[in-house]
Amino acid sequence: MTGPVPDEPVGELELVHTFTGPMPTGVTVSHTGRIFVNFPLWGDEVPATVVELRDGQEVPFPDQRWNSPSGDDDAKAFVSVQSVVVDPADRLWVVDTGSPMVRPTKPGGPKLVRVDLDTDTVAQVITFPTDVALPTTYLNDVRFDLRRGDAGVAYITDSAHSGPNGIIVVDLATGASWRRLHDHPSTKAEPLAAFRPVVEGRPFLERPPQGSPNPPATGSDGIAISADGSRLYYCPLASRRWYSVATDALADPSLSEERVWATVVDEGDKGGGSDGLETDDAGRFYLTSYEHNAVLRRRPDGAFETLVHDPRLLWPDTLSVASDGHLYVTANQLHRQPRHQGGQDLRRKPYALFRTPIDAKPVLLRR
């Protein structure tokens, strides 16, 4: 007599590293194979918010001083990092929320920091004015097009839980920045009537220790740039839909918001809620699917396929296409945090970094 048929995995998932300390969110891989990971300050003890994985060890990067801020407004140290991304020129960029425990931001805290990997030193720090990084702003993820302007442009999602969402555009030459799609409907979390997420077979909600559960409120989160650089794709965390907008419109600060909004396209239902988005040089998009322990892929012809599905992918968070022909993904059990479990921490260490082969390389939008 045989038992029930188990859930069948899809694809190949290789374990790269396990984390026994704080939960990771972001991962990125340099062109030479160096792996960087970050840990936001969400309640865990975080010895370093940015590390490099070296010989199986998590080494503070670029050093411990940069991981030892004097306060939430320290512009010369990492406060609470949400994302790390290697750009097309093989430089590491660090997205610092300046918002430990999702506290209101202070000038100097939210920033974009460039670390040159040939010297492992900080080469540029871009902070944001208060009309760009609002007190409610939560900087989430970033993508780059180094062909625009004198030094390139960065696009950052503002995934604020309790304030306006949108996209922040940064001129990397001057450090100037501006908000786009400010509180546009495509950047907002959807209400439960439109999106009722289920993770590990249970409704995914904000569950405080006292009071009634609330729908998840995280807006624009995942972000990816098309292989030709013409469109930026993004999605609210609390939605099964995703959207794109013309990068020509985003990058032109003289355009009215109405003209930018006119370039937004609803890309449709992507089959599940997503935290991370990514694309490769073959024009394919990758989407984490936290409701299904999976990573999906949209082909250039618009068809969707499951790249990998595995019960170990408990909340696939960030994706990184690497030059070694693999897609890297963190799995951090975000949905088991106390804020989603009535104050109980149901996470079980270790957290994990995986990779899966894709036979493709990163998008290299550079001169």
XYZ file of C-alpha atoms in Angstrom:
367
model
C 0.000 0.000 0.000
C 1.406 3.367 -0.951
C 0.913 6.741 0.663
C -0.255 10.020 -0.876
C 1.699 11.429 -3.786
C 3.991 14.256 -2.550
C 4.339 17.679 -4.123
C 6.750 17.237 -7.025
C 9.737 19.615 -7.308
C 10.466 21.291 -10.632
C 13.917 22.195 -11.908
C 17.342 22.037 -10.317
C 18.054 23.876 -7.056
C 21.606 23.922 -5.707
C 22.326 25.064 -2.140
C 25.075 27.708 -2.134
C 25.132 28.905 1.493
C 23.138 28.632 4.716
C 22.616 31.488 7.174
C 22.388 30.757 10.898
C 22.269 34.401 12.036
C 19.960 37.170 10.789
C 17.665 36.674 7.817
C 19.029 37.834 4.458
C 17.112 39.689 1.777
C 19.395 40.754 -1.099
C 22.055 38.892 -3.049
C 24.229 39.857 -6.006
C 27.138 38.247 -7.837
C 30.026 40.154 -9.408
C 31.277 39.424 -12.910
C 34.204 37.545 -11.353
C 31.973 35.412 -9.114
C 32.148 37.266 -5.792
C 28.899 36.923 -3.820
C 27.469 39.727 -1.655
C 24.480 39.474 0.687
C 22.691 41.921 2.964
C 20.633 41.709 6.150
C 18.164 44.511 7.027
C 17.621 45.466 10.672
C 14.123 44.075 11.184
C 14.588 42.750 14.721
C 17.360 40.165 14.386
C 20.797 40.903 15.791
C 22.762 42.041 12.728
C 26.566 42.129 13.177
C 26.967 43.501 9.630
C 24.214 44.608 7.276
C 26.394 43.901 4.174
C 28.733 40.916 3.828
C 30.758 39.080 1.237
C 30.682 35.293 1.261
C 34.311 34.167 1.399
C 35.187 30.506 1.862
C 31.808 29.896 3.494
C 32.174 32.818 5.916
C 30.082 36.015 6.076
C 32.686 38.800 6.091
C 31.570 42.424 6.755
C 31.911 44.427 3.533
C 33.696 46.608 2.662
C 34.730 46.590 6.340
C 33.272 46.664 9.839
C 33.429 50.460 10.067
C 30.958 50.846 7.216
C 28.715 48.411 9.090
C 28.837 50.401 12.353
C 26.554 53.452 11.991
C 26.413 56.160 14.642
C 22.664 56.615 14.122
C 19.822 56.357 11.622
C 21.077 59.513 9.858
C 24.707 58.430 9.399
C 25.638 59.186 5.772
C 29.073 57.583 6.182
C 27.954 54.122 7.263
C 25.314 51.554 6.362
C 22.252 51.868 8.602
C 19.927 49.086 7.397
C 20.509 47.691 3.927
C 17.681 46.160 1.902
C 19.439 45.424 -1.377
C 22.848 44.993 -3.001
C 23.300 45.011 -6.784
C 26.355 44.739 -9.038
C 25.985 47.082 -12.009
C 27.001 46.462 -15.658
C 30.458 47.938 -14.934
C 31.020 45.386 -12.128
C 30.653 47.855 -9.271
C 28.659 47.074 -6.132
C 25.794 49.393 -5.225
C 24.230 49.278 -1.772
C 20.635 50.413 -1.151
C 20.490 51.675 2.428
C 16.939 52.253 3.682
C 18.091 54.313 6.663
C 15.064 52.754 8.322
C 15.782 50.102 10.979
C 12.534 48.458 12.120
C 10.849 50.504 9.367
C 11.233 53.681 11.412
C 10.697 57.097 9.777
C 13.753 58.107 7.774
C 16.097 60.985 8.591
C 18.231 62.887 6.048
C 21.524 61.079 5.524
C 20.120 57.641 6.293
C 18.466 56.645 2.992
C 21.227 56.463 0.393
C 22.767 54.710 -2.555
C 26.418 53.777 -2.042
C 28.909 52.624 -4.684
C 31.775 50.325 -3.742
C 34.461 49.802 -6.369
C 35.325 46.118 -6.382
C 38.840 46.548 -7.740
C 39.826 48.308 -4.500
C 36.932 47.330 -2.175
C 36.504 50.966 -1.173
C 33.492 53.275 -1.126
C 33.749 55.616 -4.123
C 30.376 57.415 -4.117
C 27.574 58.158 -1.654
C 24.286 59.554 -2.937
C 21.835 60.773 -0.316
C 18.313 61.976 -1.078
C 16.485 65.230 -0.336
C 13.435 65.057 1.915
C 11.037 65.486 -1.019
C 12.493 62.336 -2.635
C 13.160 60.092 0.362
C 10.113 60.915 2.447
C 9.867 60.092 6.168
C 7.737 57.093 5.111
C 10.042 55.977 2.281
C 11.451 52.455 2.309
C 14.052 52.069 -0.437
C 13.809 48.512 -1.709
C 15.582 47.457 -4.913
C 17.560 49.081 -7.729
C 18.428 48.621 -11.407
C 20.913 50.476 -13.633
C 21.264 51.801 -17.168
C 24.798 53.163 -17.595
C 24.132 54.356 -21.160
C 22.071 57.368 -20.097
C 23.603 60.722 -19.251
C 27.250 61.148 -18.296
C 27.441 58.238 -15.837
C 24.141 56.401 -16.019
C 20.796 56.293 -14.259
C 19.500 54.201 -11.356
C 15.865 53.289 -10.672
C 14.824 52.448 -7.083
C 11.473 51.225 -5.803
C 9.885 52.909 -2.786
C 7.909 50.120 -1.122
C 6.641 52.188 1.840
C 4.212 50.348 4.117
C 2.346 53.458 5.269
C 3.066 56.214 2.779
C 3.250 57.008 -0.934
C 4.894 54.408 -3.154
C 6.704 55.079 -6.403
C 9.973 54.926 -8.325
C 13.003 57.087 -7.475
C 15.257 58.018 -10.399
C 18.912 58.909 -9.762
C 21.405 60.653 -12.064
C 24.617 58.860 -11.104
C 26.859 61.668 -12.398
C 25.336 64.516 -10.391
C 23.567 62.635 -7.598
C 20.336 64.451 -8.471
C 17.180 62.423 -7.853
C 13.446 62.718 -8.398
C 10.276 60.742 -7.724
C 8.181 59.181 -10.464
C 4.825 57.344 -10.388
C 4.320 58.983 -6.994
C 1.438 57.077 -5.371
C 0.347 55.819 -8.805
C -2.176 52.939 -8.490
C 0.259 50.530 -10.164
C 2.716 51.025 -7.291
C 0.194 50.375 -4.498
C -0.625 47.244 -2.520
C -3.964 45.775 -3.542
C -6.802 45.310 -1.022
C -7.891 41.832 0.046
C -10.910 42.072 -2.246
C -8.498 42.027 -5.199
C -5.570 40.052 -3.777
C -5.782 37.531 -0.946
C -2.327 35.933 -0.694
C -1.821 32.415 0.632
C 1.631 31.186 1.703
C 2.277 27.645 2.988
C -1.468 27.071 2.724
C -2.293 29.915 5.145
C -3.558 33.444 4.507
C -0.651 35.890 4.469
C -1.587 38.904 6.591
C -0.139 41.431 9.000
C -1.023 39.871 12.359
C -0.190 42.056 15.380
C -0.095 40.453 18.849
C -3.276 42.387 19.699
C -5.997 43.559 17.376
C -7.339 42.407 14.057
C -5.220 41.169 11.136
C -4.587 43.607 8.301
C -3.851 43.029 4.617
C -0.182 43.261 3.594
C 0.562 46.879 2.709
C 3.905 46.753 0.867
C 3.808 48.527 -2.478
C 6.302 48.702 -5.380
C 9.020 46.188 -4.556
C 10.427 43.971 -7.314
C 12.084 45.771 -10.232
C 13.754 44.736 -13.503
C 14.894 46.526 -16.629
C 14.248 45.135 -20.096
C 17.185 43.789 -22.080
C 17.082 46.786 -24.436
C 16.662 49.269 -21.573
C 13.439 50.715 -22.985
C 11.100 49.709 -20.158
C 11.266 49.289 -16.411
C 9.157 46.494 -14.897
C 7.941 46.599 -11.294
C 5.374 45.042 -9.012
C 3.787 45.724 -5.641
C 4.562 42.991 -3.128
C 0.849 42.682 -2.353
C -0.412 41.946 -5.870
C -0.342 39.243 -8.516
C -0.061 41.878 -11.252
C 3.010 43.583 -12.619
C 3.549 46.705 -14.673
C 6.066 48.441 -16.918
C 6.843 52.076 -17.701
C 8.943 53.773 -20.370
C 12.445 54.553 -19.129
C 12.625 57.552 -21.474
C 9.780 59.059 -19.478
C 11.213 58.164 -16.064
C 14.633 59.581 -16.887
C 13.354 62.954 -18.148
C 12.789 65.182 -15.108
C 11.103 67.820 -17.300
C 8.127 65.594 -18.144
C 4.885 65.979 -16.221
C 3.701 63.080 -14.092
C 0.691 62.724 -16.379
C 2.959 62.078 -19.372
C 4.915 59.491 -17.380
C 1.686 57.803 -16.267
C 0.576 57.599 -19.896
C 3.450 55.185 -20.601
C 2.476 52.680 -17.881
C 1.384 49.259 -19.156
C -0.444 46.664 -17.056
C 1.530 43.493 -17.856
C -1.206 41.282 -16.419
C -1.508 38.497 -13.885
C 1.820 36.789 -13.275
C 0.452 33.779 -11.420
C 1.329 34.731 -7.854
C 2.701 37.374 -5.534
C 6.319 38.311 -6.215
C 9.035 39.836 -4.072
C 11.881 39.910 -6.611
C 12.113 40.446 -10.376
C 15.093 39.997 -12.700
C 15.883 39.723 -16.409
C 18.627 38.244 -18.556
C 20.399 39.137 -21.798
C 18.057 36.838 -23.751
C 15.064 39.034 -22.896
C 13.535 36.625 -20.390
C 12.053 37.810 -17.083
C 12.300 35.956 -13.771
C 9.718 36.377 -11.032
C 9.781 34.950 -7.532
C 6.470 33.373 -6.563
C 6.235 33.380 -2.774
C 2.789 31.769 -2.829
C 4.138 28.721 -4.676
C 7.741 28.287 -3.416
C 8.830 28.919 -6.966
C 10.615 31.071 -9.511
C 8.708 31.654 -12.736
C 10.091 32.806 -16.075
C 8.401 34.761 -18.856
C 9.812 34.081 -22.291
C 10.103 36.788 -24.982
C 6.960 35.376 -26.648
C 4.987 36.124 -23.474
C 4.614 32.517 -22.312
C 5.227 31.703 -18.650
C 7.049 28.643 -17.351
C 8.156 27.360 -13.954
C 11.939 27.543 -13.739
C 12.119 25.960 -10.293
C 9.645 24.895 -7.617
C 10.881 23.402 -4.378
C 9.524 23.191 -0.800
C 12.849 24.636 0.398
C 12.072 27.901 -1.382
C 10.259 29.306 1.629
C 9.679 32.895 0.567
C 12.024 33.354 -2.394
C 13.068 36.977 -2.009
C 15.803 38.412 -4.246
C 17.034 37.204 -7.645
C 20.425 37.780 -9.265
C 21.446 36.655 -12.745
C 25.174 35.894 -12.637
C 27.838 35.684 -15.318
C 28.385 32.022 -14.398
C 25.096 31.092 -16.099
C 23.082 30.706 -12.892
C 20.210 32.520 -11.251
C 20.790 33.059 -7.517
C 17.887 33.392 -5.071
C 17.567 33.925 -1.316
C 14.910 32.082 0.711
C 14.329 33.761 4.071
C 10.948 32.657 5.494
C 9.755 36.279 5.613
C 6.134 35.186 6.074
C 7.048 33.403 9.330
C 8.236 36.608 11.022
C 6.458 37.717 14.215
C 4.690 40.585 12.413
C 2.825 37.995 10.331
C 2.302 35.449 13.104
C 0.670 37.336 15.984
C 4.011 38.159 17.592
C 5.404 34.617 17.359
C 8.615 33.941 15.464
C 7.981 30.778 13.447
C 11.128 30.998 11.326
C 13.427 27.978 11.541
C 17.089 28.467 10.767
C 19.027 28.167 8.625
C 17.930 30.500 5.869
C 19.331 29.705 2.453
C 20.946 30.956 -0.720
C 20.304 28.785 -3.773
C 21.139 28.890 -7.446
C 19.729 27.247 -10.555
C 21.238 27.035 -14.075
C 19.703 29.274 -16.746
C 22.307 29.453 -19.553
C 22.125 33.248 -19.735
C 23.950 36.312 -18.485
C 23.043 39.668 -16.892
C 21.748 42.584 -18.904
C 24.723 44.873 -19.571
C 23.326 48.337 -20.310
C 26.566 50.258 -20.614
C 28.519 52.206 -23.182
